[in-house]
JSON list of C-alpha atoms in Angstrom, two decimals:
[
{"chain": "A", "resi": 1, "resn": "PRO", "atom": "CA", "xyz": [0.00, -0.01, 0.00]},
{"chain": "A", "resi": 2, "resn": "ALA", "atom": "CA", "xyz": [1.00, 3.60, -0.57]},
{"chain": "A", "resi": 3, "resn": "HIS", "atom": "CA", "xyz": [-0.25, 6.95, 0.60]},
{"chain": "A", "resi": 4, "resn": "GLU", "atom": "CA", "xyz": [-1.07, 9.88, -1.63]},
{"chain": "A", "resi": 5, "resn": "THR", "atom": "CA", "xyz": [1.12, 13.00, -1.47]},
{"chain": "A", "resi": 6, "resn": "PRO", "atom": "CA", "xyz": [1.16, 16.16, -3.60]},
{"chain": "A", "resi": 7, "resn": "ILE", "atom": "CA", "xyz": [3.92, 14.63, -5.70]},
{"chain": "A", "resi": 8, "resn": "GLY", "atom": "CA", "xyz": [2.37, 11.18, -6.12]},
{"chain": "A", "resi": 9, "resn": "TYR", "atom": "CA", "xyz": [2.01, 7.97, -4.16]},
{"chain": "A", "resi": 10, "resn": "LEU", "atom": "CA", "xyz": [4.74, 7.00, -1.72]},
{"chain": "A", "resi": 11, "resn": "PRO", "atom": "CA", "xyz": [5.16, 3.79, 0.25]},
{"chain": "A", "resi": 12, "resn": "SER", "atom": "CA", "xyz": [5.17, 3.76, 4.04]},
{"chain": "A", "resi": 13, "resn": "PRO", "atom": "CA", "xyz": [8.64, 3.14, 5.50]},
{"chain": "A", "resi": 14, "resn": "ALA", "atom": "CA", "xyz": [7.41, -0.06, 7.14]},
{"chain": "A", "resi": 15, "resn": "ASP", "atom": "CA", "xyz": [6.41, -1.44, 3.75]},
{"chain": "A", "resi": 16, "resn": "LEU", "atom": "CA", "xyz": [9.98, -1.33, 2.36]},
{"chain": "A", "resi": 17, "resn": "ASP", "atom": "CA", "xyz": [12.43, -4.16, 2.94]},
{"chain": "A", "resi": 18, "resn": "THR", "atom": "CA", "xyz": [15.49, -2.41, 4.31]},
{"chain": "A", "resi": 19, "resn": "ARG", "atom": "CA", "xyz": [16.97, -5.36, 6.21]},
{"chain": "A", "resi": 20, "resn": "SER", "atom": "CA", "xyz": [20.15, -5.38, 4.10]},
{"chain": "A", "resi": 21, "resn": "LEU", "atom": "CA", "xyz": [20.65, -1.62, 4.46]},
{"chain": "A", "resi": 22, "resn": "ASP", "atom": "CA", "xyz": [22.56, 0.04, 7.23]},
{"chain": "A", "resi": 23, "resn": "LEU", "atom": "CA", "xyz": [20.29, 3.02, 7.79]},
{"chain": "A", "resi": 24, "resn": "PRO", "atom": "CA", "xyz": [20.17, 5.20, 10.88]},
{"chain": "A", "resi": 25, "resn": "ALA", "atom": "CA", "xyz": [16.90, 5.42, 12.78]},
{"chain": "A", "resi": 26, "resn": "GLY", "atom": "CA", "xyz": [14.46, 7.74, 11.03]},
{"chain": "A", "resi": 27, "resn": "ALA", "atom": "CA", "xyz": [16.30, 7.70, 7.71]},
{"chain": "A", "resi": 28, "resn": "MET", "atom": "CA", "xyz": [13.39, 6.20, 5.76]},
{"chain": "A", "resi": 29, "resn": "GLN", "atom": "CA", "xyz": [10.94, 8.72, 7.20]},
{"chain": "A", "resi": 30, "resn": "GLU", "atom": "CA", "xyz": [13.23, 11.51, 6.09]},
{"chain": "A", "resi": 31, "resn": "LEU", "atom": "CA", "xyz": [13.82, 9.99, 2.64]},
{"chain": "A", "resi": 32, "resn": "LEU", "atom": "CA", "xyz": [10.09, 9.59, 2.06]},
{"chain": "A", "resi": 33, "resn": "ALA", "atom": "CA", "xyz": [9.09, 12.98, 3.47]},
{"chain": "A", "resi": 34, "resn": "VAL", "atom": "CA", "xyz": [7.63, 15.57, 1.12]},
{"chain": "A", "resi": 35, "resn": "ASN", "atom": "CA", "xyz": [8.95, 19.04, 1.83]},
{"chain": "A", "resi": 36, "resn": "ARG", "atom": "CA", "xyz": [6.28, 21.19, 0.21]},
{"chain": "A", "resi": 37, "resn": "ASP", "atom": "CA", "xyz": [8.43, 24.33, 0.12]},
{"chain": "A", "resi": 38, "resn": "LEU", "atom": "CA", "xyz": [11.27, 22.56, -1.67]},
{"chain": "A", "resi": 39, "resn": "TRP", "atom": "CA", "xyz": [8.89, 21.00, -4.17]},
{"chain": "A", "resi": 40, "resn": "VAL", "atom": "CA", "xyz": [7.28, 24.40, -4.88]},
{"chain": "A", "resi": 41, "resn": "GLU", "atom": "CA", "xyz": [10.73, 25.73, -5.72]},
{"chain": "A", "resi": 42, "resn": "GLU", "atom": "CA", "xyz": [11.46, 22.66, -7.85]},
{"chain": "A", "resi": 43, "resn": "MET", "atom": "CA", "xyz": [8.23, 23.13, -9.80]},
{"chain": "A", "resi": 44, "resn": "LYS", "atom": "CA", "xyz": [9.13, 26.79, -10.44]},
{"chain": "A", "resi": 45, "resn": "SER", "atom": "CA", "xyz": [12.45, 25.62, -11.85]},
{"chain": "A", "resi": 46, "resn": "VAL", "atom": "CA", "xyz": [10.80, 22.93, -13.96]},
{"chain": "A", "resi": 47, "resn": "GLY", "atom": "CA", "xyz": [8.27, 25.49, -15.22]},
{"chain": "A", "resi": 48, "resn": "GLY", "atom": "CA", "xyz": [11.11, 27.74, -16.39]},
{"chain": "A", "resi": 49, "resn": "TYR", "atom": "CA", "xyz": [12.68, 24.83, -18.22]},
{"chain": "A", "resi": 50, "resn": "LEU", "atom": "CA", "xyz": [9.42, 23.84, -19.86]},
{"chain": "A", "resi": 51, "resn": "ARG", "atom": "CA", "xyz": [8.67, 27.41, -21.00]},
{"chain": "A", "resi": 52, "resn": "GLN", "atom": "CA", "xyz": [11.71, 27.34, -23.26]},
{"chain": "A", "resi": 53, "resn": "PHE", "atom": "CA", "xyz": [9.84, 24.90, -25.50]},
{"chain": "A", "resi": 54, "resn": "GLY", "atom": "CA", "xyz": [6.99, 27.35, -26.09]},
{"chain": "A", "resi": 55, "resn": "ALA", "atom": "CA", "xyz": [4.27, 26.06, -28.42]},
{"chain": "A", "resi": 56, "resn": "ARG", "atom": "CA", "xyz": [6.26, 22.84, -29.03]},
{"chain": "A", "resi": 57, "resn": "LEU", "atom": "CA", "xyz": [5.59, 21.65, -25.45]},
{"chain": "A", "resi": 58, "resn": "PRO", "atom": "CA", "xyz": [2.94, 18.92, -25.55]},
{"chain": "A", "resi": 59, "resn": "LYS", "atom": "CA", "xyz": [-0.31, 20.05, -23.94]},
{"chain": "A", "resi": 60, "resn": "ALA", "atom": "CA", "xyz": [-0.41, 16.93, -21.77]},
{"chain": "A", "resi": 61, "resn": "LEU", "atom": "CA", "xyz": [2.97, 17.77, -20.25]},
{"chain": "A", "resi": 62, "resn": "GLN", "atom": "CA", "xyz": [1.92, 21.35, -19.66]},
{"chain": "A", "resi": 63, "resn": "GLU", "atom": "CA", "xyz": [-1.26, 20.15, -17.95]},
{"chain": "A", "resi": 64, "resn": "GLU", "atom": "CA", "xyz": [0.61, 17.64, -15.78]},
{"chain": "A", "resi": 65, "resn": "HIS", "atom": "CA", "xyz": [2.99, 20.36, -14.58]},
{"chain": "A", "resi": 66, "resn": "ALA", "atom": "CA", "xyz": [0.07, 22.70, -13.83]},
{"chain": "A", "resi": 67, "resn": "ALA", "atom": "CA", "xyz": [-1.68, 19.91, -11.88]},
{"chain": "A", "resi": 68, "resn": "ALA", "atom": "CA", "xyz": [1.47, 19.24, -9.83]},
{"chain": "A", "resi": 69, "resn": "VAL", "atom": "CA", "xyz": [1.78, 22.95, -9.01]},
{"chain": "A", "resi": 70, "resn": "ALA", "atom": "CA", "xyz": [-1.89, 23.05, -8.00]},
{"chain": "A", "resi": 71, "resn": "ARG", "atom": "CA", "xyz": [-1.49, 20.03, -5.70]},
{"chain": "A", "resi": 72, "resn": "LEU", "atom": "CA", "xyz": [1.36, 21.81, -3.92]},
{"chain": "A", "resi": 73, "resn": "SER", "atom": "CA", "xyz": [-0.66, 25.00, -3.40]}
]
């Protein structure tokens, strides 16, 4: 099972087999955390990159980016 986040579905730390990994306590929670502020900045950066394609950018990709930005708002 996974839980929904603004950036998609993520597994719960308990659902991942990490027995062969030497991870400090809390590492998986940190790795699977969604920092909204950082993702907002990332989406701004991605938006700038996508704008360089202008009218050549597929509408579906433009819509997906807009939906991701909206989920983070």
